[in-house]
Amino acid sequence: MLQRFSRLTANHRLAHAYLLVGPQDSGKTQTALSVAQLVNCESEKSKPCGECAACRKIASGNHPDVHVIGNDEMDSIKIEDIRFLLGRAQLMAYEGKTKVFIIRNIELMTPEAANALLKTLEEPAANTLMILTTSVPEDSLETIRSRCHVVKFFLKEENIPNNRKVLDEMLLNRNNDSFLKELSADPKEITQALKLLLSFFRDVILFKSGVSKAALVHQDNLKEMERFATRGFEELTLIIRQIVQTKELVDENLNVKMSLSLLREHIWAN
Ligand SMILES: [Zn+2]
């Protein structure tokens, strides 16, 4: 994957924005960081060398021209985050050659944030590279996709512990009141469960988009995946949004029972 970017850089054909699409844990963020090293590396020989000051600063998250926004904790990306980035994009590069902005999991952007980002993609600042990542190839973010070069990633290995009970209770049992009650009592448990559900529904969307089974995290839940894949993209996105909203409530120590019930309704909607 990195070789492809190396060639583009060597030939001065690197575009100003890329969207890396693939399941969780398929190496998108690592590749984005390696590309940031590639374009800022000070070595005369093979780039990225991993040893020069620029490479090391990027690896440790301390390079003033390389910014990473978004995480795996399902925190939504807000307009303030994008505005911060826009401010930085207007500045000269401090020490690097190219300013690199990595925005992870863009499906978690609020609509306002997505709109602000869109403007940046339309009028790219000089010497700026945007690398966006997402696990949800089909989303309401079509306009953003259309302004980026899309690069597809595939899963290397399964990293998500498959908690069969959570999926069984949430996807197969409509009368799961006692499970929801049990779950909502423990913030740690519920966060784990929401992560699992999020990765499942991301898989459903990938599956529905025609991604090969080998690239999915939840290959052993193919039956359920086929069932949910008959739903529209909009409905599936709604489920994902509800999962993310529930996670936000957990973070704020608020009661999540209502939110979980609503999630159940979305899951069982027909
Ligand atoms: Zn280097």
mmCIF file of N, CA, C and O and ligand atoms in Angstrom, residues 37 41-43 48-52 54-55, ligand 1:
data_model
loop_
_atom_site.group_PDB
_atom_site.id
_atom_site.type_symbol
_atom_site.label_atom_id
_atom_site.label_comp_id
_atom_site.label_asym_id
_atom_site.label_seq_id
_atom_site.Cartn_x
_atom_site.Cartn_y
_atom_site.Cartn_z
ATOM 1 N N GLN A 37 4.890 10.586 6.963
ATOM 2 C CA GLN A 37 6.350 10.460 7.083
ATOM 3 C C GLN A 37 6.998 10.555 5.699
ATOM 4 O O GLN A 37 7.989 11.248 5.510
ATOM 5 N N CYS A 41 9.795 13.197 5.242
ATOM 6 C CA CYS A 41 11.062 12.558 5.607
ATOM 7 C C CYS A 41 12.251 13.375 5.094
ATOM 8 O O CYS A 41 12.215 13.935 4.008
ATOM 9 N N GLU A 42 13.292 13.438 5.928
ATOM 10 C CA GLU A 42 14.474 14.229 5.565
ATOM 11 C C GLU A 42 15.586 13.378 4.958
ATOM 12 O O GLU A 42 16.640 13.897 4.582
ATOM 13 N N SER A 43 15.378 12.083 4.899
ATOM 14 C CA SER A 43 16.413 11.195 4.371
ATOM 15 C C SER A 43 16.571 11.400 2.863
ATOM 16 O O SER A 43 15.618 11.718 2.156
ATOM 17 N N PRO A 48 9.733 6.440 3.723
ATOM 18 C CA PRO A 48 10.185 7.079 4.968
ATOM 19 C C PRO A 48 11.253 6.233 5.665
ATOM 20 O O PRO A 48 11.144 5.021 5.722
ATOM 21 N N CYS A 49 12.268 6.931 6.190
ATOM 22 C CA CYS A 49 13.387 6.204 6.801
ATOM 23 C C CYS A 49 13.032 5.722 8.207
ATOM 24 O O CYS A 49 13.586 4.742 8.698
ATOM 25 N N GLY A 50 12.113 6.436 8.848
ATOM 26 C CA GLY A 50 11.722 6.049 10.206
ATOM 27 C C GLY A 50 12.715 6.512 11.253
ATOM 28 O O GLY A 50 12.489 6.323 12.445
ATOM 29 N N GLU A 51 13.801 7.131 10.838
ATOM 30 C CA GLU A 51 14.868 7.484 11.784
ATOM 31 C C GLU A 51 15.158 8.978 11.883
ATOM 32 O O GLU A 51 15.689 9.444 12.893
ATOM 33 N N CYS A 52 14.844 9.729 10.837
ATOM 34 C CA CYS A 52 15.148 11.165 10.885
ATOM 35 C C CYS A 52 14.227 11.862 11.893
ATOM 36 O O CYS A 52 13.266 11.271 12.376
ATOM 37 N N ALA A 54 12.003 14.185 11.504
ATOM 38 C CA ALA A 54 10.611 14.303 11.048
ATOM 39 C C ALA A 54 9.868 12.983 11.225
ATOM 40 O O ALA A 54 8.764 12.946 11.775
ATOM 41 N N CYS A 55 10.474 11.887 10.785
ATOM 42 C CA CYS A 55 9.827 10.569 10.906
ATOM 43 C C CYS A 55 9.529 10.248 12.369
ATOM 44 O O CYS A 55 8.452 9.753 12.698
HETATM 45 ZN ZN ZN B 1 12.730 10.009 7.689
#
